[in-house]
């Protein structure tokens, strides 16, 4: 099969949970299929190249400074990424797996899939409700964004959710549970470097140190557990 992955951020040039999951999926699938990755061109990336068995199609140079504006995802970059999806129409794919964010690109990818009879899998890491959108963008823009995102999210043939909590929120948006599979994000970490010594137990947390990852809860849980389990250690 010819498979295309679509994500504005590509691992390992940009490190994130969903990007790492897509990278590991693409790398494994490339062993038996023709796999392409469409993304922005991050520092250190060439425009078109093959690595890890994956055919990369990188377009429009970005950096962390341009990808985010005022602590939020850049709307300008989201529009540019959506328009770049018209590149897909030069090729034929059997399956496309698209990252849900930045959302604006999904209708164009859906149109491609309807024309070329290609299956669309949407990879979902977060589901925002109206209150979150209005807090993020303001009352009117937030209401419009919520309506658009809710509609766009329902355009997939299949879905990947990163947790049971995300799956539950997707079902509330009207997506059938039978269409959703749960794949938790992973990182290629050499755990042999972090072996526990005899008599000790170690728990590892991997993720960005931002409030959404709830690292504070992890620390509190480890603190409580360490009172019961002697020698418990945690690595962040």
mmCIF file of C-alpha atoms in Angstrom:
data_model
loop_
_atom_site.group_PDB
_atom_site.id
_atom_site.type_symbol
_atom_site.label_atom_id
_atom_site.label_comp_id
_atom_site.label_asym_id
_atom_site.label_seq_id
_atom_site.Cartn_x
_atom_site.Cartn_y
_atom_site.Cartn_z
ATOM 1 C CA UNK A 1 0.000 0.000 0.000
ATOM 2 C CA UNK A 2 0.929 3.644 -0.385
ATOM 3 C CA UNK A 3 0.454 5.390 2.951
ATOM 4 C CA UNK A 4 0.796 9.102 3.763
ATOM 5 C CA UNK A 5 1.230 10.616 7.217
ATOM 6 C CA UNK A 6 0.341 14.288 7.644
ATOM 7 C CA UNK A 7 1.626 16.357 10.541
ATOM 8 C CA UNK A 8 2.894 19.943 10.647
ATOM 9 C CA UNK A 9 5.495 18.808 13.218
ATOM 10 C CA UNK A 10 7.772 15.867 12.397
ATOM 11 C CA UNK A 11 9.746 13.772 14.901
ATOM 12 C CA UNK A 12 12.677 13.827 15.669
ATOM 13 C CA UNK A 13 13.080 17.412 14.382
ATOM 14 C CA UNK A 14 10.195 18.412 16.633
ATOM 15 C CA UNK A 15 9.603 16.277 19.719
ATOM 16 C CA UNK A 16 6.067 15.590 20.901
ATOM 17 C CA UNK A 17 3.991 12.608 21.976
ATOM 18 C CA UNK A 18 1.788 12.324 18.899
ATOM 19 C CA UNK A 19 4.738 13.035 16.589
ATOM 20 C CA UNK A 20 6.777 10.255 18.200
ATOM 21 C CA UNK A 21 3.862 7.838 17.850
ATOM 22 C CA UNK A 22 3.418 8.675 14.156
ATOM 23 C CA UNK A 23 7.156 8.332 13.573
ATOM 24 C CA UNK A 24 7.274 4.850 15.091
ATOM 25 C CA UNK A 25 4.167 3.824 13.149
ATOM 26 C CA UNK A 26 5.595 5.164 9.881
ATOM 27 C CA UNK A 27 8.979 3.531 10.454
ATOM 28 C CA UNK A 28 7.398 0.110 11.067
ATOM 29 C CA UNK A 29 4.970 0.392 8.150
ATOM 30 C CA UNK A 30 7.827 1.432 5.826
ATOM 31 C CA UNK A 31 9.271 -2.076 6.214
ATOM 32 C CA UNK A 32 6.409 -3.471 4.108
ATOM 33 C CA UNK A 33 4.767 -0.455 2.433
ATOM 34 C CA UNK A 34 5.604 2.786 0.640
ATOM 35 C CA UNK A 35 5.302 5.465 3.309
ATOM 36 C CA UNK A 36 5.354 9.253 2.877
ATOM 37 C CA UNK A 37 5.386 11.998 5.500
ATOM 38 C CA UNK A 38 4.077 15.506 4.717
ATOM 39 C CA UNK A 39 5.181 18.172 7.171
ATOM 40 C CA UNK A 40 6.610 21.638 7.637
ATOM 41 C CA UNK A 41 10.334 22.022 7.036
ATOM 42 C CA UNK A 42 11.911 22.220 10.482
ATOM 43 C CA UNK A 43 15.556 23.230 11.159
ATOM 44 C CA UNK A 44 17.846 20.406 10.080
ATOM 45 C CA UNK A 45 15.393 19.015 7.512
ATOM 46 C CA UNK A 46 15.870 18.981 3.751
ATOM 47 C CA UNK A 47 12.963 19.609 1.400
ATOM 48 C CA UNK A 48 12.494 16.106 -0.052
ATOM 49 C CA UNK A 49 14.464 13.146 1.275
ATOM 50 C CA UNK A 50 14.227 9.561 2.474
ATOM 51 C CA UNK A 51 15.197 8.526 5.989
ATOM 52 C CA UNK A 52 14.237 5.604 8.231
ATOM 53 C CA UNK A 53 12.553 4.155 5.122
ATOM 54 C CA UNK A 54 10.118 7.113 5.101
ATOM 55 C CA UNK A 55 9.795 9.508 2.144
ATOM 56 C CA UNK A 56 9.687 13.002 3.627
ATOM 57 C CA UNK A 57 7.966 15.891 1.835
ATOM 58 C CA UNK A 58 8.873 18.985 3.849
ATOM 59 C CA UNK A 59 7.522 22.378 2.780
ATOM 60 C CA UNK A 60 7.617 25.918 4.224
ATOM 61 C CA UNK A 61 10.381 26.538 6.767
ATOM 62 C CA UNK A 62 9.316 26.997 10.384
ATOM 63 C CA UNK A 63 10.974 27.280 13.780
ATOM 64 C CA UNK A 64 9.544 27.092 17.283
ATOM 65 C CA UNK A 65 9.424 30.910 17.272
ATOM 66 C CA UNK A 66 7.183 31.022 14.177
ATOM 67 C CA UNK A 67 5.201 27.859 14.974
ATOM 68 C CA UNK A 68 3.966 29.458 18.207
ATOM 69 C CA UNK A 69 2.889 33.081 18.670
ATOM 70 C CA UNK A 70 2.252 34.512 22.132
ATOM 71 C CA UNK A 71 2.277 31.005 23.610
ATOM 72 C CA UNK A 72 -0.316 29.697 21.136
ATOM 73 C CA UNK A 73 -0.218 27.836 17.852
ATOM 74 C CA UNK A 74 0.152 30.348 15.022
ATOM 75 C CA UNK A 75 -3.072 30.748 12.994
ATOM 76 C CA UNK A 76 -1.004 32.024 10.064
ATOM 77 C CA UNK A 77 1.079 28.854 10.014
ATOM 78 C CA UNK A 78 -2.067 26.724 10.337
ATOM 79 C CA UNK A 79 -3.521 28.384 7.218
ATOM 80 C CA UNK A 80 -0.271 27.879 5.299
ATOM 81 C CA UNK A 81 -0.185 24.225 6.309
ATOM 82 C CA UNK A 82 -3.795 23.713 5.216
ATOM 83 C CA UNK A 83 -3.128 25.254 1.797
ATOM 84 C CA UNK A 84 -0.043 23.075 1.390
ATOM 85 C CA UNK A 85 -2.312 20.017 1.431
ATOM 86 C CA UNK A 86 -3.232 20.659 -2.202
ATOM 87 C CA UNK A 87 0.171 19.035 -2.916
ATOM 88 C CA UNK A 88 -1.519 15.718 -2.162
ATOM 89 C CA UNK A 89 -3.505 15.874 -5.391
ATOM 90 C CA UNK A 90 -0.312 15.187 -7.372
ATOM 91 C CA UNK A 91 -0.091 11.712 -5.836
ATOM 92 C CA UNK A 92 -2.229 8.644 -5.153
ATOM 93 C CA UNK A 93 -2.449 7.041 -1.720
ATOM 94 C CA UNK A 94 -4.464 4.180 -0.281
ATOM 95 C CA UNK A 95 -4.497 5.439 3.310
ATOM 96 C CA UNK A 96 -3.817 8.839 4.850
ATOM 97 C CA UNK A 97 -3.216 9.289 8.568
ATOM 98 C CA UNK A 98 -3.543 12.946 9.501
ATOM 99 C CA UNK A 99 -2.803 14.672 12.761
ATOM 100 C CA UNK A 100 -5.980 16.424 13.973
ATOM 101 C CA UNK A 101 -4.176 19.696 14.680
ATOM 102 C CA UNK A 102 -4.048 22.356 13.323
ATOM 103 C CA UNK A 103 -7.547 21.289 12.092
ATOM 104 C CA UNK A 104 -7.799 23.667 9.094
ATOM 105 C CA UNK A 105 -6.167 21.084 6.814
ATOM 106 C CA UNK A 106 -8.641 18.271 7.527
ATOM 107 C CA UNK A 107 -11.397 19.320 5.052
ATOM 108 C CA UNK A 108 -8.840 19.511 2.215
ATOM 109 C CA UNK A 109 -7.447 16.083 3.094
ATOM 110 C CA UNK A 110 -11.014 14.750 3.329
ATOM 111 C CA UNK A 111 -11.772 16.137 -0.154
ATOM 112 C CA UNK A 112 -8.685 14.370 -1.511
ATOM 113 C CA UNK A 113 -9.791 11.092 0.091
ATOM 114 C CA UNK A 114 -13.299 11.351 -1.364
ATOM 115 C CA UNK A 115 -11.979 12.037 -4.874
ATOM 116 C CA UNK A 116 -9.310 9.319 -4.819
ATOM 117 C CA UNK A 117 -11.282 6.857 -2.652
ATOM 118 C CA UNK A 118 -8.605 6.888 0.004
ATOM 119 C CA UNK A 119 -9.238 6.031 3.672
ATOM 120 C CA UNK A 120 -8.739 8.903 6.118
ATOM 121 C CA UNK A 121 -7.480 8.130 9.627
ATOM 122 C CA UNK A 122 -7.445 11.101 12.010
ATOM 123 C CA UNK A 123 -4.967 11.020 14.895
ATOM 124 C CA UNK A 124 -6.489 12.809 17.908
ATOM 125 C CA UNK A 125 -4.504 13.939 20.937
ATOM 126 C CA UNK A 126 -6.936 16.498 22.377
ATOM 127 C CA UNK A 127 -10.627 17.356 22.054
ATOM 128 C CA UNK A 128 -11.534 20.927 22.969
ATOM 129 C CA UNK A 129 -15.015 22.026 23.996
ATOM 130 C CA UNK A 130 -16.606 25.436 23.400
ATOM 131 C CA UNK A 131 -15.476 26.869 26.746
ATOM 132 C CA UNK A 132 -11.838 25.960 25.988
ATOM 133 C CA UNK A 133 -12.017 27.492 22.500
ATOM 134 C CA UNK A 134 -13.559 30.731 23.789
ATOM 135 C CA UNK A 135 -10.926 30.970 26.519
ATOM 136 C CA UNK A 136 -8.245 30.364 23.882
ATOM 137 C CA UNK A 137 -9.508 32.742 21.154
ATOM 138 C CA UNK A 138 -12.258 34.894 22.644
ATOM 139 C CA UNK A 139 -16.064 34.619 22.562
ATOM 140 C CA UNK A 140 -16.994 34.922 18.870
ATOM 141 C CA UNK A 141 -13.808 33.480 17.288
ATOM 142 C CA UNK A 142 -13.897 30.684 19.856
ATOM 143 C CA UNK A 143 -17.512 29.789 19.060
ATOM 144 C CA UNK A 144 -16.734 29.689 15.324
ATOM 145 C CA UNK A 145 -13.578 27.619 15.893
ATOM 146 C CA UNK A 146 -15.485 25.158 18.088
ATOM 147 C CA UNK A 147 -18.186 24.649 15.440
ATOM 148 C CA UNK A 148 -15.586 24.176 12.690
ATOM 149 C CA UNK A 149 -13.406 21.814 14.756
ATOM 150 C CA UNK A 150 -16.405 19.695 15.795
ATOM 151 C CA UNK A 151 -17.470 19.361 12.145
ATOM 152 C CA UNK A 152 -13.956 18.658 10.841
ATOM 153 C CA UNK A 153 -13.344 16.025 13.510
ATOM 154 C CA UNK A 154 -16.260 13.952 12.187
ATOM 155 C CA UNK A 155 -14.783 13.690 8.661
ATOM 156 C CA UNK A 156 -12.567 10.678 9.363
ATOM 157 C CA UNK A 157 -13.171 7.072 8.329
ATOM 158 C CA UNK A 158 -11.222 5.801 11.348
ATOM 159 C CA UNK A 159 -9.651 7.439 14.401
ATOM 160 C CA UNK A 160 -6.702 7.043 16.736
ATOM 161 C CA UNK A 161 -7.148 8.406 20.262
ATOM 162 C CA UNK A 162 -4.233 8.789 22.652
ATOM 163 C CA UNK A 163 -6.245 7.741 25.715
ATOM 164 C CA UNK A 164 -9.614 6.478 26.925
ATOM 165 C CA UNK A 165 -10.377 10.018 28.137
ATOM 166 C CA UNK A 166 -9.844 11.411 24.629
ATOM 167 C CA UNK A 167 -11.965 8.613 23.172
ATOM 168 C CA UNK A 168 -14.811 9.487 25.555
ATOM 169 C CA UNK A 169 -14.716 13.149 24.476
ATOM 170 C CA UNK A 170 -14.726 12.096 20.814
ATOM 171 C CA UNK A 171 -17.843 10.006 21.404
ATOM 172 C CA UNK A 172 -19.536 13.085 22.882
ATOM 173 C CA UNK A 173 -18.786 14.840 19.580
ATOM 174 C CA UNK A 174 -20.811 12.184 17.773
ATOM 175 C CA UNK A 175 -18.059 9.795 16.664
ATOM 176 C CA UNK A 176 -18.910 6.107 16.915
ATOM 177 C CA UNK A 177 -16.807 4.178 19.431
ATOM 178 C CA UNK A 178 -16.428 1.397 16.837
ATOM 179 C CA UNK A 179 -14.349 3.759 14.664
ATOM 180 C CA UNK A 180 -11.862 4.647 17.421
ATOM 181 C CA UNK A 181 -8.677 2.791 18.393
ATOM 182 C CA UNK A 182 -6.499 3.837 21.334
ATOM 183 C CA UNK A 183 -2.738 4.106 20.711
ATOM 184 C CA UNK A 184 -0.790 5.761 23.515
ATOM 185 C CA UNK A 185 2.189 7.916 22.398
ATOM 186 C CA UNK A 186 5.600 6.305 22.818
ATOM 187 C CA UNK A 187 9.235 7.361 22.717
ATOM 188 C CA UNK A 188 12.197 5.252 21.644
ATOM 189 C CA UNK A 189 13.985 5.328 25.002
ATOM 190 C CA UNK A 190 16.769 2.924 25.914
ATOM 191 C CA UNK A 191 15.446 1.747 29.276
ATOM 192 C CA UNK A 192 18.670 -0.198 29.935
ATOM 193 C CA UNK A 193 20.240 3.161 30.815
ATOM 194 C CA UNK A 194 17.700 3.573 33.614
ATOM 195 C CA UNK A 195 17.755 0.150 35.275
ATOM 196 C CA UNK A 196 16.776 0.053 38.914
ATOM 197 C CA UNK A 197 19.276 -1.311 41.384
ATOM 198 C CA UNK A 198 18.365 -4.440 43.319
ATOM 199 C CA UNK A 199 15.630 -3.710 45.810
ATOM 200 C CA UNK A 200 14.611 -0.456 44.136
ATOM 201 C CA UNK A 201 11.656 0.296 41.870
ATOM 202 C CA UNK A 202 11.669 3.075 39.318
ATOM 203 C CA UNK A 203 8.797 4.833 37.531
ATOM 204 C CA UNK A 204 9.497 6.891 34.424
ATOM 205 C CA UNK A 205 7.504 9.898 33.186
ATOM 206 C CA UNK A 206 8.253 11.149 29.662
ATOM 207 C CA UNK A 207 6.680 14.342 28.384
ATOM 208 C CA UNK A 208 6.957 18.098 28.077
ATOM 209 C CA UNK A 209 7.054 20.061 31.325
ATOM 210 C CA UNK A 210 3.855 22.025 30.710
ATOM 211 C CA UNK A 211 0.700 22.211 32.843
ATOM 212 C CA UNK A 212 -1.370 20.141 30.399
ATOM 213 C CA UNK A 213 0.842 17.100 31.096
ATOM 214 C CA UNK A 214 -0.088 17.224 34.813
ATOM 215 C CA UNK A 215 3.422 16.416 36.044
ATOM 216 C CA UNK A 216 2.400 17.808 39.447
ATOM 217 C CA UNK A 217 -0.050 14.914 39.868
ATOM 218 C CA UNK A 218 2.679 12.431 38.960
ATOM 219 C CA UNK A 219 4.951 13.870 41.660
ATOM 220 C CA UNK A 220 2.177 13.788 44.302
ATOM 221 C CA UNK A 221 1.332 10.165 43.456
ATOM 222 C CA UNK A 222 4.991 9.125 43.665
ATOM 223 C CA UNK A 223 5.292 10.887 47.015
ATOM 224 C CA UNK A 224 2.324 8.929 48.413
ATOM 225 C CA UNK A 225 3.435 5.633 46.879
ATOM 226 C CA UNK A 226 6.986 5.995 48.228
ATOM 227 C CA UNK A 227 5.618 5.889 51.773
ATOM 228 C CA UNK A 228 4.327 2.376 51.083
ATOM 229 C CA UNK A 229 6.960 1.066 48.672
ATOM 230 C CA UNK A 230 10.459 1.352 50.089
ATOM 231 C CA UNK A 231 13.123 2.352 47.577
ATOM 232 C CA UNK A 232 10.640 3.753 45.005
ATOM 233 C CA UNK A 233 12.255 6.266 42.663
ATOM 234 C CA UNK A 234 10.914 8.367 39.813
ATOM 235 C CA UNK A 235 12.582 9.692 36.681
ATOM 236 C CA UNK A 236 11.191 12.671 34.760
#
